[in-house]
CSV table of C-alpha atoms and ligand atoms in Angstrom, one decimal:
chain,number,residue,atom,x,y,z
A,109,MET,CA,1.4,4.9,18.0
A,110,THR,CA,1.3,1.2,17.3
A,111,LEU,CA,-1.3,-0.8,15.5
A,112,SER,CA,-2.3,-4.0,17.1
A,113,LEU,CA,-3.8,-6.7,14.9
A,114,GLY,CA,-7.2,-6.2,16.5
A,115,PRO,CA,-10.7,-5.1,15.4
A,116,SER,CA,-9.5,-1.6,14.2
A,117,VAL,CA,-7.5,-3.2,11.3
A,118,LEU,CA,-9.6,-6.3,10.7
A,119,ASP,CA,-12.9,-6.6,8.9
A,120,SER,CA,-14.8,-9.7,8.1
A,121,SER,CA,-15.6,-8.5,4.6
A,122,LEU,CA,-11.8,-8.4,3.9
A,123,TYR,CA,-11.3,-12.1,4.6
A,124,ILE,CA,-10.9,-14.4,1.6
A,125,ALA,CA,-11.3,-18.0,2.6
A,126,ASP,CA,-10.0,-19.4,-0.7
A,127,LEU,CA,-8.1,-17.3,-3.2
A,128,ARG,CA,-8.6,-18.9,-6.6
A,129,PRO,CA,-5.7,-17.5,-8.8
A,130,LYS,CA,-2.4,-19.4,-9.2
A,131,ARG,CA,-0.4,-16.3,-10.2
A,132,LYS,CA,0.4,-13.6,-7.6
A,133,GLU,CA,-0.6,-10.7,-9.9
A,134,SER,CA,-4.1,-12.1,-10.2
A,135,ALA,CA,-4.2,-12.9,-6.5
A,136,LEU,CA,-3.3,-9.3,-5.7
A,137,ALA,CA,-6.0,-8.1,-8.1
A,138,ASP,CA,-8.6,-10.2,-6.3
A,139,LEU,CA,-7.5,-8.9,-2.9
A,140,VAL,CA,-7.7,-5.3,-4.1
A,141,SER,CA,-11.1,-5.7,-5.7
A,142,ARG,CA,-12.4,-7.1,-2.5
A,143,ALA,CA,-10.9,-4.2,-0.5
A,144,HIS,CA,-12.5,-1.8,-2.9
A,145,GLU,CA,-15.9,-3.5,-2.7
A,146,ALA,CA,-15.6,-3.3,1.1
A,147,GLY,CA,-15.0,0.4,0.9
A,148,ALA,CA,-11.5,0.1,2.4
A,149,VAL,CA,-9.7,1.6,-0.6
A,150,ARG,CA,-10.4,4.1,-3.4
A,151,GLU,CA,-8.6,3.9,-6.8
A,152,PRO,CA,-8.2,0.2,-7.0
A,153,SER,CA,-6.1,0.3,-10.1
A,154,LEU,CA,-3.6,2.6,-8.3
A,155,LEU,CA,-3.3,0.2,-5.4
A,156,ARG,CA,-2.8,-2.8,-7.7
A,157,GLU,CA,-0.1,-1.0,-9.5
A,158,THR,CA,1.6,0.0,-6.2
A,159,LEU,CA,1.5,-3.5,-4.9
A,160,GLU,CA,3.0,-4.8,-8.2
A,161,LEU,CA,5.8,-2.3,-8.0
A,162,ARG,CA,6.6,-3.5,-4.5
A,163,GLU,CA,6.8,-7.0,-5.9
A,164,ARG,CA,9.2,-5.8,-8.6
A,165,LEU,CA,11.5,-4.6,-5.9
A,166,GLY,CA,11.6,-8.2,-4.6
A,167,THR,CA,9.1,-10.8,-3.7
A,168,THR,CA,7.1,-10.3,-0.5
A,169,ALA,CA,6.9,-14.0,0.1
A,170,ILE,CA,8.7,-14.8,3.3
A,171,GLY,CA,8.9,-18.5,2.9
A,172,LYS,CA,7.0,-21.5,4.5
A,173,GLY,CA,4.0,-20.8,2.3
A,174,VAL,CA,3.4,-17.2,3.5
A,175,ALA,CA,3.3,-13.9,1.6
A,176,LEU,CA,3.0,-10.5,3.2
A,177,PRO,CA,2.4,-7.9,0.5
A,178,HIS,CA,2.2,-4.4,1.8
A,179,ALA,CA,1.7,-0.9,0.7
A,180,ARG,CA,1.5,2.7,1.9
A,181,SER,CA,-0.8,4.3,-0.6
A,182,ILE,CA,-3.0,7.3,-1.2
A,183,ALA,CA,-5.6,4.7,-2.3
A,184,VAL,CA,-5.9,3.4,1.3
A,185,ILE,CA,-8.4,5.1,3.6
A,186,GLU,CA,-7.7,3.4,6.9
A,187,PRO,CA,-5.1,0.8,7.9
A,188,ARG,CA,-6.3,-2.7,7.2
A,189,LEU,CA,-4.9,-6.2,7.4
A,190,MET,CA,-6.4,-8.5,4.9
A,191,VAL,CA,-6.2,-12.2,5.4
A,192,ALA,CA,-6.6,-14.7,2.5
A,193,ARG,CA,-5.9,-18.4,2.1
A,194,SER,CA,-5.2,-20.4,-1.0
A,195,ARG,CA,-5.9,-24.1,-1.1
A,196,ARG,CA,-4.1,-24.8,-4.3
A,197,GLY,CA,-1.2,-22.4,-3.5
A,198,ILE,CA,0.0,-19.4,-5.4
A,199,ASP,CA,3.4,-19.0,-7.1
A,200,TRP,CA,4.8,-15.9,-5.3
A,201,GLY,CA,8.5,-16.4,-6.2
A,202,ALA,CA,9.5,-17.4,-2.7
A,203,ALA,CA,13.1,-18.1,-2.0
A,204,ASP,CA,12.2,-21.6,-0.7
A,205,GLY,CA,10.1,-22.3,-3.8
A,206,LEU,CA,7.0,-23.1,-1.8
A,207,PRO,CA,3.6,-22.0,-3.1
A,208,VAL,CA,1.9,-19.5,-0.9
A,209,GLN,CA,-1.1,-20.7,1.1
A,210,LEU,CA,-1.5,-17.8,3.4
A,211,VAL,CA,-1.5,-14.1,2.4
A,212,LEU,CA,-1.5,-11.3,4.9
A,213,LEU,CA,-1.9,-7.9,3.1
A,214,ALA,CA,-1.0,-4.9,5.2
A,215,LEU,CA,-2.4,-1.6,3.9
A,216,SER,CA,-1.5,1.8,5.4
A,217,PRO,CA,-2.8,5.2,4.4
A,218,PRO,CA,0.0,7.7,3.3
A,219,GLU,CA,-0.5,9.8,6.5
A,220,HIS,CA,1.0,7.0,8.5
A,221,SER,CA,4.8,7.3,8.7
A,222,GLU,CA,7.1,4.7,7.3
A,223,GLU,CA,8.0,3.6,10.8
A,224,ILE,CA,4.4,3.0,11.8
A,225,HIS,CA,3.8,1.1,8.5
A,226,HIS,CA,6.8,-1.1,9.1
A,227,GLU,CA,5.8,-1.8,12.6
A,228,PHE,CA,2.3,-2.8,11.4
A,229,VAL,CA,4.0,-5.2,8.8
A,230,ALA,CA,6.4,-6.5,11.5
A,231,ARG,CA,3.5,-7.5,13.7
A,232,ALA,CA,2.0,-9.5,10.9
A,233,VAL,CA,5.4,-11.1,10.1
A,234,ALA,CA,5.8,-12.0,13.8
A,235,VAL,CA,2.5,-13.8,13.7
A,236,ALA,CA,3.2,-15.7,10.5
A,237,ARG,CA,6.7,-16.8,11.5
A,238,LEU,CA,5.5,-19.2,14.1
A,239,GLN,CA,4.5,-22.6,12.7
A,240,ARG,CA,1.7,-23.1,15.1
A,241,ASN,CA,0.2,-19.7,14.2
A,242,ARG,CA,0.4,-20.4,10.5
A,243,GLN,CA,-1.3,-23.7,11.0
A,244,LYS,CA,-4.1,-22.1,13.0
A,245,LEU,CA,-4.6,-19.4,10.4
A,246,ILE,CA,-4.7,-21.8,7.5
A,247,GLU,CA,-7.0,-24.2,9.4
A,248,ALA,CA,-9.3,-21.5,10.8
A,249,PRO,CA,-12.9,-22.3,9.9
A,250,SER,CA,-14.1,-18.7,9.8
A,251,PHE,CA,-13.1,-15.1,9.9
A,252,GLU,CA,-13.9,-15.0,13.6
A,253,ALA,CA,-11.5,-17.8,14.2
A,254,VAL,CA,-8.8,-15.9,12.2
A,255,ALA,CA,-9.4,-12.7,14.1
A,256,ALA,CA,-9.2,-14.7,17.4
A,257,VAL,CA,-5.8,-16.1,16.4
A,258,LEU,CA,-4.5,-12.7,15.5
A,259,ARG,CA,-5.8,-11.1,18.6
A,260,GLU,CA,-4.4,-13.8,20.8
A,261,VAL,CA,-0.9,-13.9,19.3
A,262,SER,CA,-0.3,-10.2,18.6
A,263,GLY,CA,-1.6,-9.0,22.0
B,80,MET,CA,-3.7,7.1,-18.0
B,81,SER,CA,-5.0,10.5,-17.0
B,82,GLU,CA,-2.7,13.1,-15.5
B,83,VAL,CA,-4.4,12.7,-12.2
B,84,ALA,CA,-3.9,9.0,-12.1
B,85,THR,CA,-0.3,9.4,-13.2
B,86,VAL,CA,0.4,11.9,-10.3
B,87,LEU,CA,-1.2,9.6,-7.8
B,88,GLN,CA,0.9,6.7,-9.1
B,89,LEU,CA,4.0,8.9,-8.7
B,90,HIS,CA,3.0,9.7,-5.2
B,91,ASP,CA,2.9,6.0,-4.2
B,92,LEU,CA,6.0,5.2,-6.2
B,93,ASP,CA,7.9,7.9,-4.4
B,94,LEU,CA,6.9,6.6,-1.0
B,95,LEU,CA,8.2,3.2,-2.1
B,96,LEU,CA,11.4,4.6,-3.6
B,97,ASN,CA,12.2,6.4,-0.3
B,98,GLU,CA,11.9,3.1,1.5
B,99,ALA,CA,14.1,1.4,-1.0
B,100,LEU,CA,16.8,4.1,-1.0
B,101,ASP,CA,17.0,4.6,2.8
B,102,PRO,CA,19.5,2.2,4.3
B,103,LYS,CA,17.8,2.0,7.6
B,104,SER,CA,14.5,1.2,6.0
B,105,ARG,CA,16.0,-1.4,3.7
B,106,ALA,CA,17.7,-3.1,6.7
B,107,ARG,CA,14.4,-3.2,8.5
B,108,LEU,CA,12.6,-4.8,5.6
B,109,LYS,CA,15.4,-7.3,5.1
B,110,LYS,CA,15.3,-8.2,8.7
B,111,LEU,CA,11.6,-9.0,8.4
B,112,GLY,CA,12.4,-11.4,5.6
B,113,PHE,CA,11.6,-9.4,2.6
B,114,GLU,CA,13.6,-9.0,-0.6
B,115,VAL,CA,14.6,-5.5,-1.4
B,116,GLN,CA,16.5,-5.3,-4.6
B,117,ASP,CA,18.2,-2.4,-6.4
B,118,PRO,CA,15.6,0.4,-6.7
B,119,VAL,CA,16.7,1.1,-10.3
B,120,VAL,CA,13.4,-0.6,-11.5
B,121,LEU,CA,11.5,2.0,-9.5
B,122,GLN,CA,13.6,4.9,-10.9
B,123,ARG,CA,12.9,3.7,-14.4
B,124,ALA,CA,9.2,3.5,-13.7
B,125,ARG,CA,9.4,7.0,-12.3
B,126,ALA,CA,11.0,8.4,-15.3
B,127,ARG,CA,8.3,6.8,-17.5
B,128,LEU,CA,5.5,8.3,-15.4
B,129,LEU,CA,7.0,11.8,-15.5
B,130,GLN,CA,6.8,11.7,-19.3
B,131,GLY,CA,3.0,11.5,-19.0
B,132,VAL,CA,2.7,14.7,-17.0
B,133,ASP,CA,2.8,18.3,-18.2
B,134,ARG,CA,6.1,20.0,-17.3
B,135,ARG,CA,4.2,22.6,-15.2
B,136,TRP,CA,2.7,20.0,-13.0
B,137,VAL,CA,6.0,18.1,-12.7
B,138,ASN,CA,7.6,21.3,-11.4
B,139,HIS,CA,4.8,21.7,-8.8
B,140,TYR,CA,5.1,18.0,-7.9
B,141,GLU,CA,8.9,18.0,-7.5
B,142,ARG,CA,8.9,21.3,-5.5
B,143,ALA,CA,6.2,20.0,-3.0
B,144,LEU,CA,8.0,16.6,-2.8
B,145,LYS,CA,11.3,18.3,-1.8
B,146,ARG,CA,9.6,20.5,0.7
B,147,TYR,CA,7.2,18.1,2.4
B,148,GLY,CA,8.3,14.6,1.6
B,149,ARG,CA,4.9,13.9,0.0
B,150,ALA,CA,3.7,16.0,-2.9
B,151,VAL,CA,0.0,15.1,-2.9
B,152,ALA,CA,-2.6,16.0,-0.3
B,153,VAL,CA,-6.1,14.5,0.0
B,154,VAL,CA,-9.0,17.0,0.1
B,155,ARG,CA,-11.6,16.1,2.7
B,156,ASP,CA,-14.7,18.2,3.2
B,157,ARG,CA,-13.0,21.0,1.2
B,158,VAL,CA,-10.0,21.0,3.6
B,159,CYS,CA,-6.5,20.4,2.3
B,160,GLN,CA,-5.2,17.6,4.5
B,161,GLY,CA,-1.6,18.8,3.9
B,162,CYS,CA,-2.0,22.3,5.5
B,163,PHE,CA,-5.6,22.1,6.8
B,164,ILE,CA,-6.7,25.3,5.1
B,165,THR,CA,-10.3,25.4,3.8
B,166,LEU,CA,-10.2,25.7,0.1
B,167,PRO,CA,-12.4,28.2,-1.8
B,168,THR,CA,-15.2,26.9,-4.0
B,169,SER,CA,-13.3,28.2,-7.0
B,170,ALA,CA,-10.4,25.8,-6.2
B,171,SER,CA,-12.3,22.7,-7.1
B,172,PRO,CA,-11.4,21.1,-10.4
B,173,ASN,CA,-13.7,21.8,-13.3
B,174,ALA,CA,-13.3,18.2,-14.5
B,175,GLN,CA,-12.5,15.0,-12.6
B,176,GLU,CA,-9.3,14.6,-14.7
B,177,SER,CA,-7.8,18.0,-14.1
B,178,LEU,CA,-5.1,18.7,-11.6
B,179,THR,CA,-5.3,21.4,-9.0
B,180,VAL,CA,-2.8,22.7,-6.5
B,181,CYS,CA,-3.3,24.1,-3.0
B,182,GLU,CA,-2.8,27.8,-3.1
B,183,SER,CA,-1.7,27.8,0.5
B,184,CYS,CA,0.9,25.0,0.7
B,185,GLY,CA,1.6,24.1,-3.0
B,186,ARG,CA,0.7,20.5,-2.7
B,187,ILE,CA,-1.1,18.9,-5.6
B,188,LEU,CA,-4.7,18.1,-4.5
B,189,TYR,CA,-6.5,14.8,-4.6
B,190,TRP,CA,-10.2,15.5,-4.5
B,191,ARG,CA,-12.2,12.4,-3.7
C,452,ZN,ZN1,-2.6,22.9,1.4
């Protein structure tokens, strides 16, 4: 089983065109609240805590202004990829010191094996690594445009 | 934090801890560009969480974790998603905050 970055994991109500916070903890909290409002997660405080624990193990910023927080959590109902942009940039503790402008949050339910979860995360990483994809995602005018980029590049 | 919330937190933390302790999994994450530091920070958090749970439930939890790799099962439509047995009406928790265990498989149940 592999998860493509298509309609099954994307949802327009999970897209945040401009994340306001400057700190990653607050940015994660905003993402989780949105996921909760959209019905993609239960127990939002649990998910927030789990994402923060993951960050304590090491930052999920992968450089070049991208962060890919991820969790396998009992709070997650179905696998989802959330996409969010930040105009002002978020301090995510990246090794290259760059503020994060693009956040891809990969959420897996606990029934998914670690391998499947990692593969899901890897697909998102593969998309974000290419400069032209990052540019397209950051400049996308709408959720539909974001979804089109992900569909196109992740096959 | 309620005992239920603490056990759910433990569940998620243990998934993360497994990832952090398994060399293959660490290598995979590092290759993807993520930092994976010493899991001692998770082990400390785990010890703290365990202090908030009654000994009896800790034992249930640890036993199920050892046996299945995950100690908590979601209940959906009265069915334990760990062993897929239909739970009797008497098995549902009398309060939202109280823990219950599946009589059939021994996993701690998460009723939602
Ligand atoms: Zn069971």
